[in-house]
Each structure stands twice: as C-alpha cells, then as structure tokens.
C-alpha cells in the first residue's frame, strides 16, 4: 500500500487525492496533504524565477564542487528540487536537460551560498591607505596607522604586535608596544606563527586595560575563546578592553623550513627586505625579486593552516587584508560598532584615507574566502588521491 509522503500514513490507491511528480504517482490521505505536496513544487518554480537574473549556475558546478570530490551526503535535496535529476549508482546524476537555474546548488547543504557564511558579519567594507609617510606597511599601512591613532588619542594604553627578531632574520617576536617607535617597527607581515597570546597576558599583568591586539584568525579566536569560554582567563579574572584587529590569512610556514627553502635558492633570510603572498605565489624581495608558486612550499606550510577555514578573522572588531584592493591599499571589513567608529575617526583625524570598496574588490575577497572555507572538505587532497570519485 502506498504511503502519503507528507504525513507518512498508509493510503489506499483508490484515494481521490493524487499528484504526479517526476513521472511518478503520489497518493495522499487528504486534500490538505496533497496541497502541501503541490505547494512544494510551486516553491521550486518560485525560487527558479527569483534566481533567473542572478549568476547562472548549472548542475556541473554542484558535480564539480560536491559530488566528484566525494563530499555529497546523499541527502537528496538536489534531486528533490529538479525533475532532471535522479540518483544513479549512488550519485545525483543529470538525466535530462539542465537550464542552469541554480536551484539544486542553492539547496545543497554542502555548498556555501551566502556572503556572511564566507566572511562573517560585516557592517561596512572599505579600501584604505595611510596618510603618514613614516608608516611602511605591508599593504596600505592601515593597521599600523590605526594603532598610532588609538595610542596618540589616548584610546589604548598598549598594543600587542609582532616585530622581526634582531637575532634571527624574519623570525616573529610578539611584543607589547607602548611607544610610537615600537608600533612603527611592527609594520609588515611575517608568514610564520607568532605567540601573540603570551604578550597579551603580559600586557594585562603589567596593568594595561585598553589593548589593541593584532593577529590572524587563529590568534583572534584565542582571544575570543578566553573572553567567552566559561573558564576563559579573560572572562574570569583578567578584565581588559581588547580591540581585536584581525588580519586576513591563507598560510603560514615553519620558520626553519622557510629558511632552508630560501637558502636552497641562494637567498639568505638576512638579505630579504620584503615578503608577500600574491595570487598563489610567494614573492620575496632582496636586491631583486624572486617568485615561487605556493605549491613549491606546500611541505613547509604549518599543519594547522591546511585545515583552517577562516580567511578574514571573523571574530575581530575590524579585519584587514591585501586581497580586493589595489597595490598600496588595505581592504578593511568593519564588523563591530566600535571597530567602525574608530576606523572612521582615524580617517577624520588625518591618519588614514578611506574609500568604499567596490563590488569587484569584495568579490575577490569572497572568492579567496571560499577557497579557504572548502579546505574543510579537503577537496584538493581527495581529487589527488582519487578518494572522492
Ligand atoms: C601570516 C599572514 C598571512 C596573510 N595572508 C594574507 C592573505 O592570504 N590574503 C590577504 O589579503 N592578506 C593576508 N595577510 C594580511 C596582509 O599581509 C596585511 O597584514 C594586511 O593587509 C594589513 O596590511 P597593512 O599594510 O594595513 O598592515 P601593516 O600596517 O603593515 O601592519 C601589519 C600588522 O601585522 C602584524 N603581524 C605581522 N606578522 C604577524 C604574524 N605573523 N602574526 C601576527 N601579527 C602579525 C604586525 O604586528 C602589524 O601590526 C596576511 C598576514 C599575515 C601576518
Ligand atoms: S535545471 Fe536542475 S540540474 Fe540544472 S541547475 Fe537547475 S535544478 Fe540544477
Ligand atoms: S543536495 Fe548536495 S549533499 Fe544532498 S544529494 Fe545533492 S549534492 Fe549530495
Ligand atoms: S591559515 Fe589559519 S591557522 Fe594558519 S596562521 Fe592563518 S589564521 Fe592561523
């Protein structure tokens, strides 16, 4: 005897309440159940209509991103939303023409389809640069300039930043900066993990109560955890106002590995004046420029970075990165009211120049954020090892 797909009751085939979907007849116990089932079909049509003028997404994208890498859960949401799809040999498969309406992609629990699930909650987005000639930043020098503003306006009594070691070139050393000089020398990015939390604890122990803290998402997460976990140190005993300045981050490397790799290319770290990661390449400047694909240094990438999914430091008050902006500018995502207010005030007081980030800049951030989010599925590894197919 057939089962009513809505209320799961057994029904007689002679019931007057029937519907046909995907060439199959369905039987219902009542007009109400039949109506619910038919409404579902209408919703698919409505969603299809509202997606019509958006980006065209075909089943091929779902196949490439989810089914082929082997991360499909076989929940059936895609198949249930399109007559052209069926499960064949344990996989959602196209059996008819695909109109690239995007409905299946938007139902799948494994795809990422909203901006906030890629970069967290954001109040406003900007591109900005320093107006202080003495600031030599990694991108627009905005992080350093904001710290200088907060220190000089008396809004912050110290900042936890990272500088390069004097003894071992390009080794990161976290410090508690309380002077203009210390903040200025922290400008620039070092692609190695920095033990910033030790310095944060030491700043609080020394009596700082308004602290600017700079770090990539894993560092910001540590502060957040200590502030919000029931037994977190910052929640229980060490009360301090911490402004979290997050850095976008795709990778860091083991210090010794980076040193050996560059030495094998006849580049001593002591000769390096600048390092940047741009468009999947490590750019190292000495008296000339050396460019290496990141795939060459995969082996020295920190293990934690291969499973990290947060590009933009989603739990910070304000985040900063290079992607999305022109050379010499920093992309800024203002997240909290405090982050936004301080950023705008730093501009009003002449520390930085700010402009809205254009849509194509934000799209670049979203693309990089997506590449990082899907790391959790280990798609690259699955395809390489053939495990997903
Ligand atoms: C490891 C790492 C990876 C990054 N990867 C990306 C990326 O993939 N895409 C992207 O768009 N942007 C990335 N960034 C961010 C980018 O390099 C800049 O830091 C950001 O755009 C701000 O530039 P700025 O000129 O305004 O900062 P600056 O004014 O130069 O200030 C830089 C700040 O970074 C801090 N810092 C430097 N190294 C570290 C470290 N290892 N740990 C903690 N804090 C540090 C310094 O203390 C300083 O306060 C990365 C940064 C780091 C540190
Ligand atoms: S027509 Fe079907 S298979 Fe093609 S994108 Fe739309 S829902 Fe997916
Ligand atoms: S909706 Fe996604 S997870 Fe569910 S069956 Fe389809 S591809 Fe697999
Ligand atoms: S990739 Fe993630 S884990 Fe690695 S340094 Fe960056 S934020 Fe931390």
CSV table of C-alpha atoms and ligand atoms in Angstrom, one decimal:
chain,number,residue,atom,x,y,z
A,1,UNK,CA,0.0,0.0,0.0
A,2,UNK,CA,1.3,3.5,-0.9
A,3,UNK,CA,2.5,5.9,1.8
A,4,UNK,CA,1.4,9.5,2.0
A,5,UNK,CA,4.8,11.3,1.6
A,6,UNK,CA,3.6,14.3,3.7
A,7,UNK,CA,2.1,12.6,6.8
A,8,UNK,CA,3.6,9.2,6.3
A,9,UNK,CA,0.2,7.4,6.7
A,10,UNK,CA,-0.6,4.3,4.6
A,11,UNK,CA,-3.2,5.2,2.0
A,12,UNK,CA,-5.4,3.3,-0.4
A,13,UNK,CA,-4.6,3.6,-4.2
A,14,UNK,CA,-8.2,4.5,-4.8
A,15,UNK,CA,-7.8,7.7,-2.8
A,16,UNK,CA,-9.0,10.7,-4.9
A,17,UNK,CA,-6.0,12.8,-3.7
A,18,UNK,CA,-3.1,12.1,-6.2
A,19,UNK,CA,-0.3,14.0,-7.8
A,20,UNK,CA,2.3,13.2,-10.5
A,21,UNK,CA,5.9,14.3,-9.9
A,22,UNK,CA,8.9,13.2,-12.0
A,23,UNK,CA,6.6,10.7,-13.8
A,24,UNK,CA,5.7,9.0,-10.6
A,25,UNK,CA,2.3,9.0,-9.0
A,26,UNK,CA,1.9,10.0,-5.3
A,27,UNK,CA,-1.1,9.2,-3.1
A,28,UNK,CA,-2.4,11.3,-0.2
A,29,UNK,CA,-4.8,10.8,2.7
A,30,UNK,CA,-6.4,14.2,2.4
A,31,UNK,CA,-6.8,17.3,0.3
A,32,UNK,CA,-4.5,19.1,2.8
A,33,UNK,CA,-1.6,16.7,2.3
A,34,UNK,CA,-1.9,16.9,-1.5
A,35,UNK,CA,-2.0,20.7,-1.3
A,36,UNK,CA,1.2,20.7,0.8
A,37,UNK,CA,3.0,18.4,-1.7
A,38,UNK,CA,1.8,20.5,-4.7
A,39,UNK,CA,2.9,23.7,-2.9
A,40,UNK,CA,6.5,22.3,-2.7
A,41,UNK,CA,6.6,22.1,-6.5
A,42,UNK,CA,5.3,25.7,-6.8
A,43,UNK,CA,8.1,26.8,-4.4
A,44,UNK,CA,10.7,25.3,-6.7
A,45,UNK,CA,9.2,27.3,-9.6
A,46,UNK,CA,9.2,30.5,-7.5
A,47,UNK,CA,12.9,30.0,-6.4
A,48,UNK,CA,13.8,29.3,-10.0
A,49,UNK,CA,12.1,32.5,-11.1
A,50,UNK,CA,13.9,34.6,-8.4
A,51,UNK,CA,17.3,33.1,-9.3
A,52,UNK,CA,16.7,33.8,-13.0
A,53,UNK,CA,18.5,37.1,-13.2
A,54,UNK,CA,21.3,36.1,-10.8
A,55,UNK,CA,24.6,34.2,-11.7
A,56,UNK,CA,23.8,31.2,-13.9
A,57,UNK,CA,24.8,28.0,-12.0
A,58,UNK,CA,24.5,24.7,-13.7
A,59,UNK,CA,24.4,21.2,-12.2
A,60,UNK,CA,28.0,20.9,-13.4
A,61,UNK,CA,29.1,23.2,-10.6
A,62,UNK,CA,27.4,21.0,-8.0
A,63,UNK,CA,29.0,18.0,-9.6
A,64,UNK,CA,32.5,19.5,-9.6
A,65,UNK,CA,32.4,21.1,-6.2
A,66,UNK,CA,30.5,18.5,-4.2
A,67,UNK,CA,29.7,15.2,-5.9
A,68,UNK,CA,33.0,14.4,-7.6
A,69,UNK,CA,35.2,15.3,-4.6
A,70,UNK,CA,33.0,12.8,-2.6
A,71,UNK,CA,31.5,15.2,-0.1
A,72,UNK,CA,27.9,14.6,-1.1
A,73,UNK,CA,25.9,13.3,1.8
A,74,UNK,CA,23.2,11.9,-0.5
A,75,UNK,CA,20.6,13.9,1.3
A,76,UNK,CA,18.6,14.1,-1.9
A,77,UNK,CA,17.8,17.9,-1.7
A,78,UNK,CA,19.1,18.5,-5.2
A,79,UNK,CA,17.2,15.5,-6.7
A,80,UNK,CA,14.0,16.5,-4.9
A,81,UNK,CA,14.2,20.0,-6.4
A,82,UNK,CA,14.6,19.1,-10.1
A,83,UNK,CA,12.9,16.7,-12.5
A,84,UNK,CA,16.1,16.4,-14.5
A,85,UNK,CA,18.0,14.8,-11.6
A,86,UNK,CA,18.0,11.3,-10.2
A,87,UNK,CA,20.2,9.2,-8.0
A,88,UNK,CA,22.1,6.7,-10.3
A,89,UNK,CA,24.7,4.4,-8.9
A,90,UNK,CA,24.7,6.2,-5.6
A,91,UNK,CA,25.2,9.6,-7.0
A,92,UNK,CA,23.0,12.5,-8.0
A,93,UNK,CA,23.1,12.4,-11.8
A,94,UNK,CA,21.7,14.6,-14.6
A,95,UNK,CA,19.1,12.6,-16.6
A,96,UNK,CA,17.6,15.5,-18.7
A,97,UNK,CA,18.4,19.0,-19.9
A,98,UNK,CA,19.9,21.4,-17.3
A,99,UNK,CA,18.7,25.0,-17.7
A,100,UNK,CA,21.5,26.3,-15.3
A,101,UNK,CA,18.8,27.7,-13.0
A,102,UNK,CA,20.9,27.2,-9.8
A,103,UNK,CA,18.1,25.7,-7.7
A,104,UNK,CA,19.9,22.4,-6.9
A,105,UNK,CA,23.1,24.3,-5.9
A,106,UNK,CA,21.2,26.5,-3.6
A,107,UNK,CA,19.5,23.6,-1.7
A,108,UNK,CA,22.7,21.5,-1.2
A,109,UNK,CA,23.8,21.6,2.5
A,110,UNK,CA,27.5,21.4,1.4
A,111,UNK,CA,27.6,24.5,-0.9
A,112,UNK,CA,28.3,27.9,0.5
A,113,UNK,CA,25.9,30.4,-0.9
A,114,UNK,CA,25.7,33.5,1.4
A,115,UNK,CA,28.3,36.2,1.9
A,116,UNK,CA,28.1,36.0,5.7
A,117,UNK,CA,28.9,32.3,5.7
A,118,UNK,CA,32.1,33.2,3.8
A,119,UNK,CA,33.3,36.3,5.7
A,120,UNK,CA,31.2,36.6,8.8
A,121,UNK,CA,29.1,39.6,9.8
A,122,UNK,CA,30.3,42.9,8.4
A,123,UNK,CA,28.9,46.4,8.8
A,124,UNK,CA,30.8,48.1,6.0
A,125,UNK,CA,33.7,47.5,3.7
A,126,UNK,CA,36.5,49.9,2.7
A,127,UNK,CA,39.8,50.2,0.9
A,128,UNK,CA,42.2,52.5,2.7
A,129,UNK,CA,45.8,53.7,3.0
A,130,UNK,CA,48.0,55.5,5.5
A,131,UNK,CA,48.4,59.3,5.3
A,132,UNK,CA,51.6,59.1,7.4
A,133,UNK,CA,54.8,59.0,5.3
A,134,UNK,CA,56.8,57.2,8.1
A,135,UNK,CA,54.5,54.1,8.0
A,136,UNK,CA,55.9,51.4,5.7
A,137,UNK,CA,53.1,48.9,5.8
A,138,UNK,CA,52.6,45.5,4.1
A,139,UNK,CA,49.7,46.9,2.0
A,140,UNK,CA,48.2,50.3,2.9
A,141,UNK,CA,49.8,50.6,6.3
A,142,UNK,CA,46.3,50.9,7.8
A,143,UNK,CA,46.8,48.6,10.8
A,144,UNK,CA,49.9,50.5,12.0
A,145,UNK,CA,48.2,53.9,11.4
A,146,UNK,CA,45.1,52.8,13.4
A,147,UNK,CA,47.3,51.7,16.3
A,148,UNK,CA,49.2,55.0,16.2
A,149,UNK,CA,45.8,56.9,16.2
A,150,UNK,CA,44.5,54.9,19.1
A,151,UNK,CA,47.7,55.3,21.1
A,152,UNK,CA,48.1,59.0,20.4
A,153,UNK,CA,44.4,59.8,21.1
A,154,UNK,CA,44.7,58.0,24.5
A,155,UNK,CA,42.2,55.3,23.5
A,156,UNK,CA,44.6,52.5,24.0
A,157,UNK,CA,47.4,52.1,26.5
A,158,UNK,CA,49.3,49.3,24.7
A,159,UNK,CA,49.2,47.2,21.6
A,160,UNK,CA,50.1,43.5,21.1
A,161,UNK,CA,52.0,43.4,17.8
A,162,UNK,CA,54.7,41.3,16.1
A,163,UNK,CA,58.1,42.5,15.1
A,164,UNK,CA,61.1,40.8,13.4
A,165,UNK,CA,63.7,39.2,15.6
A,166,UNK,CA,67.0,41.1,15.8
A,167,UNK,CA,69.0,37.8,16.1
A,168,UNK,CA,67.2,35.6,13.6
A,169,UNK,CA,66.0,37.5,10.5
A,170,UNK,CA,62.2,37.2,9.8
A,171,UNK,CA,61.5,35.3,12.9
A,172,UNK,CA,58.4,36.7,14.5
A,173,UNK,CA,58.6,38.2,18.0
A,174,UNK,CA,55.4,39.3,19.7
A,175,UNK,CA,55.8,42.5,21.8
A,176,UNK,CA,53.7,44.8,24.0
A,177,UNK,CA,54.1,48.1,22.2
A,178,UNK,CA,53.6,51.3,24.2
A,179,UNK,CA,55.5,53.8,22.1
A,180,UNK,CA,55.2,55.2,18.6
A,181,UNK,CA,58.6,53.7,17.7
A,182,UNK,CA,57.5,50.1,18.7
A,183,UNK,CA,54.3,50.4,16.7
A,184,UNK,CA,56.2,51.8,13.6
A,185,UNK,CA,58.6,48.9,13.7
A,186,UNK,CA,55.8,46.3,13.8
A,187,UNK,CA,54.6,47.3,10.2
A,188,UNK,CA,54.7,44.5,7.6
A,189,UNK,CA,53.7,40.8,7.5
A,190,UNK,CA,55.7,37.8,8.7
A,191,UNK,CA,54.5,34.5,7.4
A,192,UNK,CA,55.3,32.5,10.5
A,193,UNK,CA,53.1,31.8,13.6
A,194,UNK,CA,53.6,34.4,16.3
A,195,UNK,CA,52.9,33.6,20.0
A,196,UNK,CA,50.9,36.7,20.5
A,197,UNK,CA,48.8,35.5,23.5
A,198,UNK,CA,51.8,35.5,25.8
A,199,UNK,CA,52.3,39.2,25.1
A,200,UNK,CA,48.6,39.8,25.7
A,201,UNK,CA,48.7,38.2,29.1
A,202,UNK,CA,51.9,40.1,29.9
A,203,UNK,CA,50.2,43.4,28.9
A,204,UNK,CA,47.3,42.8,31.3
A,205,UNK,CA,49.7,41.7,34.1
A,206,UNK,CA,51.6,45.0,33.6
A,207,UNK,CA,48.3,46.9,34.1
A,208,UNK,CA,47.1,47.7,30.6
A,209,UNK,CA,43.4,47.8,30.4
A,210,UNK,CA,42.8,49.1,26.9
A,211,UNK,CA,44.7,47.0,24.5
A,212,UNK,CA,44.9,46.8,20.7
A,213,UNK,CA,45.6,43.2,19.6
A,214,UNK,CA,46.7,42.3,16.1
A,215,UNK,CA,46.7,38.8,14.7
A,216,UNK,CA,45.3,36.4,12.1
A,217,UNK,CA,42.1,34.5,12.8
A,218,UNK,CA,43.7,31.7,14.9
A,219,UNK,CA,45.1,34.4,17.2
A,220,UNK,CA,41.8,36.4,17.3
A,221,UNK,CA,39.9,33.1,18.0
A,222,UNK,CA,42.2,32.5,21.0
A,223,UNK,CA,41.3,36.0,22.5
A,224,UNK,CA,37.6,35.4,21.7
A,225,UNK,CA,37.7,32.0,23.4
A,226,UNK,CA,39.4,33.4,26.5
A,227,UNK,CA,36.8,36.1,26.7
A,228,UNK,CA,33.7,34.0,26.2
A,229,UNK,CA,34.5,30.5,27.5
A,230,UNK,CA,33.0,30.0,31.0
A,231,UNK,CA,36.5,29.2,32.3
A,232,UNK,CA,38.4,31.6,30.0
A,233,UNK,CA,41.1,33.6,31.7
A,234,UNK,CA,39.8,36.9,30.2
A,235,UNK,CA,36.3,36.1,31.2
A,236,UNK,CA,37.0,35.1,34.8
A,237,UNK,CA,39.8,37.2,36.2
A,238,UNK,CA,41.8,39.3,33.7
A,239,UNK,CA,39.3,42.1,32.8
A,240,UNK,CA,40.5,44.3,29.9
A,241,UNK,CA,39.1,46.0,26.9
A,242,UNK,CA,40.6,44.5,23.8
A,243,UNK,CA,40.2,45.9,20.4
A,244,UNK,CA,40.7,42.9,18.0
A,245,UNK,CA,42.4,43.8,14.8
A,246,UNK,CA,42.2,40.7,12.6
A,247,UNK,CA,44.5,40.0,9.6
A,248,UNK,CA,43.3,38.1,6.5
A,249,UNK,CA,45.4,34.9,6.4
A,250,UNK,CA,45.7,32.0,4.0
A,251,UNK,CA,49.0,30.4,5.2
A,252,UNK,CA,52.0,30.5,7.5
A,253,UNK,CA,55.1,28.4,7.2
A,254,UNK,CA,57.6,26.7,9.6
A,255,UNK,CA,60.4,29.2,10.2
A,256,UNK,CA,63.2,26.6,9.8
A,257,UNK,CA,61.5,25.2,6.6
A,258,UNK,CA,61.2,28.7,5.1
A,259,UNK,CA,64.8,29.5,5.9
A,260,UNK,CA,66.1,26.2,4.4
A,261,UNK,CA,63.9,26.6,1.3
A,262,UNK,CA,65.2,30.1,0.6
A,263,UNK,CA,68.8,29.1,1.3
A,264,UNK,CA,68.4,26.3,-1.2
A,265,UNK,CA,67.6,29.1,-3.7
A,266,UNK,CA,70.7,31.1,-2.6
A,267,UNK,CA,68.6,33.6,-0.7
A,268,UNK,CA,69.7,34.1,2.9
A,269,UNK,CA,66.9,35.5,5.1
A,270,UNK,CA,69.2,38.3,6.2
A,271,UNK,CA,69.1,39.6,2.6
A,272,UNK,CA,65.3,39.6,2.3
A,273,UNK,CA,63.7,43.1,2.5
A,274,UNK,CA,60.1,42.1,1.9
A,275,UNK,CA,57.9,39.0,1.6
A,276,UNK,CA,54.4,38.9,0.1
A,277,UNK,CA,51.9,36.3,-0.9
A,278,UNK,CA,50.2,37.4,-4.1
A,279,UNK,CA,47.9,35.3,-6.5
A,280,UNK,CA,49.1,31.9,-5.3
A,281,UNK,CA,52.8,32.9,-5.3
A,282,UNK,CA,55.4,33.8,-2.6
A,283,UNK,CA,57.1,37.0,-3.7
A,284,UNK,CA,60.5,37.6,-2.0
A,285,UNK,CA,62.4,40.8,-2.4
A,286,UNK,CA,66.2,41.2,-2.0
A,287,UNK,CA,68.0,43.5,-4.3
A,288,UNK,CA,65.9,41.7,-6.9
A,289,UNK,CA,62.6,39.9,-6.9
A,290,UNK,CA,62.1,36.1,-6.6
A,291,UNK,CA,58.8,34.5,-7.2
A,292,UNK,CA,57.8,30.9,-6.2
A,293,UNK,CA,54.5,29.1,-6.7
A,294,UNK,CA,53.0,28.3,-3.3
A,295,UNK,CA,52.8,24.6,-4.4
A,296,UNK,CA,56.7,24.6,-4.2
A,297,UNK,CA,56.5,25.2,-0.4
A,298,UNK,CA,53.4,23.2,0.5
A,299,UNK,CA,55.6,20.8,2.6
A,300,UNK,CA,56.7,23.6,4.9
A,301,UNK,CA,53.2,25.0,5.4
A,302,UNK,CA,52.0,24.9,9.0
A,303,UNK,CA,49.8,21.8,9.6
A,304,UNK,CA,47.1,23.9,11.3
A,305,UNK,CA,46.8,26.2,8.2
A,306,UNK,CA,45.8,23.2,6.0
A,307,UNK,CA,42.6,22.8,8.0
A,308,UNK,CA,41.9,26.5,8.8
A,309,UNK,CA,38.7,27.8,7.2
A,310,UNK,CA,38.6,31.5,8.3
A,311,UNK,CA,40.3,33.9,5.9
A,312,UNK,CA,39.1,37.1,7.3
A,313,UNK,CA,39.3,36.8,11.1
A,314,UNK,CA,35.5,36.7,11.5
A,315,UNK,CA,35.6,37.3,15.3
A,316,UNK,CA,37.6,40.5,15.2
A,317,UNK,CA,36.2,44.1,15.6
A,318,UNK,CA,37.8,45.0,12.3
A,319,UNK,CA,39.7,43.0,9.7
A,320,UNK,CA,42.5,43.9,7.2
A,321,UNK,CA,43.8,42.2,4.1
A,322,UNK,CA,45.5,42.9,0.8
A,323,UNK,CA,43.1,41.0,-1.5
A,324,UNK,CA,40.4,43.1,-3.1
A,325,UNK,CA,42.3,46.4,-3.0
A,326,UNK,CA,44.8,48.0,-5.4
A,327,UNK,CA,48.6,47.8,-4.7
A,328,UNK,CA,49.4,50.1,-1.7
A,329,UNK,CA,45.9,49.9,-0.2
A,330,UNK,CA,44.4,47.7,2.5
A,331,UNK,CA,41.0,46.1,2.3
A,332,UNK,CA,39.0,46.7,5.5
A,333,UNK,CA,36.0,44.9,6.9
A,334,UNK,CA,34.5,46.8,9.8
A,335,UNK,CA,32.5,44.4,11.9
A,336,UNK,CA,31.5,45.8,15.2
A,337,UNK,CA,30.2,49.3,16.0
A,338,UNK,CA,33.4,50.1,17.9
A,339,UNK,CA,35.6,48.9,15.0
A,340,UNK,CA,33.7,51.0,12.5
A,341,UNK,CA,33.7,54.1,14.8
A,342,UNK,CA,37.4,54.0,15.5
A,343,UNK,CA,38.2,53.4,11.8
A,344,UNK,CA,36.2,56.4,10.7
A,345,UNK,CA,37.6,58.6,13.5
A,346,UNK,CA,41.1,57.7,12.4
A,347,UNK,CA,40.2,58.9,8.9
A,348,UNK,CA,38.6,62.1,10.3
A,349,UNK,CA,41.8,62.8,12.3
A,350,UNK,CA,44.0,62.5,9.2
A,351,UNK,CA,45.7,59.1,9.9
A,352,UNK,CA,44.2,57.3,7.0
A,353,UNK,CA,42.4,57.9,3.7
A,354,UNK,CA,39.3,55.7,3.3
A,355,UNK,CA,37.1,54.9,0.3
A,356,UNK,CA,34.2,52.4,-0.1
A,357,UNK,CA,35.4,49.0,-1.5
A,358,UNK,CA,34.0,48.4,-4.9
A,359,UNK,CA,31.9,45.3,-5.6
A,360,UNK,CA,34.6,43.6,-7.7
A,361,UNK,CA,37.0,44.1,-4.8
A,362,UNK,CA,34.6,42.4,-2.4
A,363,UNK,CA,34.1,39.6,-5.0
A,364,UNK,CA,37.8,38.9,-4.9
A,365,UNK,CA,37.7,38.7,-1.1
A,366,UNK,CA,34.7,36.3,-1.3
A,367,UNK,CA,36.5,34.1,-3.8
A,368,UNK,CA,39.6,33.8,-1.6
A,369,UNK,CA,37.4,33.2,1.5
A,370,UNK,CA,35.6,30.4,-0.4
A,371,UNK,CA,38.8,28.8,-1.4
A,372,UNK,CA,39.7,28.7,2.3
A,373,UNK,CA,36.3,27.6,3.6
A,374,UNK,CA,36.3,24.5,1.3
A,375,UNK,CA,39.6,23.4,2.8
A,376,UNK,CA,37.5,21.7,5.4
A,377,UNK,CA,36.4,19.3,2.7
A,378,UNK,CA,40.0,18.6,1.7
A,379,UNK,CA,38.8,18.7,-1.9
A,380,UNK,CA,42.3,19.1,-3.4
A,381,UNK,CA,43.6,16.1,-1.5
A,382,UNK,CA,40.5,14.0,-2.3
A,383,UNK,CA,40.8,14.7,-6.0
A,384,UNK,CA,44.6,14.0,-6.0
A,385,UNK,CA,44.2,10.7,-4.2
A,386,UNK,CA,41.1,9.7,-6.2
A,387,UNK,CA,39.2,9.2,-2.9
A,388,UNK,CA,36.3,11.4,-3.8
A,389,UNK,CA,35.5,9.9,-7.2
B,1,LIG,C1,50.7,35.3,8.2
B,1,LIG,C2,49.9,36.2,7.4
B,1,LIG,C3,49.3,35.8,6.3
B,1,LIG,C4,48.5,36.7,5.5
B,1,LIG,N1,47.8,36.2,4.4
B,1,LIG,C5,47.0,37.1,3.7
B,1,LIG,C6,46.3,36.6,2.6
B,1,LIG,O1,46.4,35.4,2.2
B,1,LIG,N2,45.5,37.5,1.9
B,1,LIG,C7,45.4,38.8,2.3
B,1,LIG,O2,44.7,39.5,1.6
B,1,LIG,N3,46.1,39.2,3.3
B,1,LIG,C8,46.9,38.4,4.1
B,1,LIG,N4,47.6,38.9,5.2
B,1,LIG,C9,47.3,40.3,5.6
B,1,LIG,C10,48.2,41.3,4.9
B,1,LIG,O3,49.5,40.7,4.7
B,1,LIG,C11,48.4,42.5,5.8
B,1,LIG,O4,48.7,42.2,7.1
B,1,LIG,C12,47.1,43.3,5.8
B,1,LIG,O5,46.6,43.6,4.5
B,1,LIG,C13,47.3,44.7,6.6
B,1,LIG,O6,48.2,45.4,5.8
B,1,LIG,P1,48.6,46.8,6.4
B,1,LIG,O7,49.7,47.4,5.5
B,1,LIG,O8,47.4,47.7,6.7
B,1,LIG,O9,49.3,46.4,7.8
B,1,LIG,P2,50.6,46.9,8.5
B,1,LIG,O10,50.4,48.4,8.8
B,1,LIG,O11,51.8,46.5,7.7
B,1,LIG,O12,50.6,46.1,9.9
B,1,LIG,C14,50.8,44.7,9.9
B,1,LIG,C15,50.5,44.2,11.3
B,1,LIG,O13,50.6,42.8,11.2
B,1,LIG,C16,51.1,42.3,12.4
B,1,LIG,N5,51.8,41.0,12.0
B,1,LIG,C17,52.7,40.7,11.1
B,1,LIG,N6,53.1,39.4,11.1
B,1,LIG,C18,52.3,38.8,12.0
B,1,LIG,C19,52.2,37.5,12.4
B,1,LIG,N7,52.9,36.5,11.9
B,1,LIG,N8,51.3,37.2,13.4
B,1,LIG,C20,50.5,38.2,14.0
B,1,LIG,N9,50.6,39.5,13.6
B,1,LIG,C21,51.5,39.8,12.6
B,1,LIG,C22,52.1,43.3,12.8
B,1,LIG,O14,52.2,43.3,14.2
B,1,LIG,C23,51.4,44.6,12.3
B,1,LIG,O15,50.7,45.2,13.4
B,1,LIG,C24,48.4,38.0,5.9
B,1,LIG,C25,49.1,38.5,7.0
B,1,LIG,C26,49.8,37.6,7.8
B,1,LIG,C27,50.6,38.1,9.0
B,2,LIG,S1,17.9,22.6,-14.2
B,2,LIG,FE1,18.0,21.2,-12.5
B,2,LIG,S2,20.1,20.3,-12.6
B,2,LIG,FE2,20.1,22.2,-13.8
B,2,LIG,S3,20.8,23.8,-12.3
B,2,LIG,FE3,18.5,23.8,-12.4
B,2,LIG,S4,18.0,22.5,-10.6
B,2,LIG,FE4,20.1,22.0,-11.1
B,3,LIG,S1,22.0,18.2,-2.2
B,3,LIG,FE1,24.2,18.1,-2.1
B,3,LIG,S2,24.7,16.7,-0.5
B,3,LIG,FE2,22.5,16.4,-1.0
B,3,LIG,S3,22.4,14.8,-2.5
B,3,LIG,FE3,22.6,16.7,-3.7
B,3,LIG,S4,24.8,17.0,-4.0
B,3,LIG,FE4,24.5,15.5,-2.4
B,4,LIG,S1,46.0,30.0,8.0
B,4,LIG,FE1,44.7,29.9,9.8
B,4,LIG,S2,45.8,28.7,11.3
B,4,LIG,FE2,47.2,29.3,9.7
B,4,LIG,S3,48.2,31.2,10.5
B,4,LIG,FE3,46.5,31.8,9.2
B,4,LIG,S4,44.7,32.0,10.6
B,4,LIG,FE4,46.3,30.8,11.7
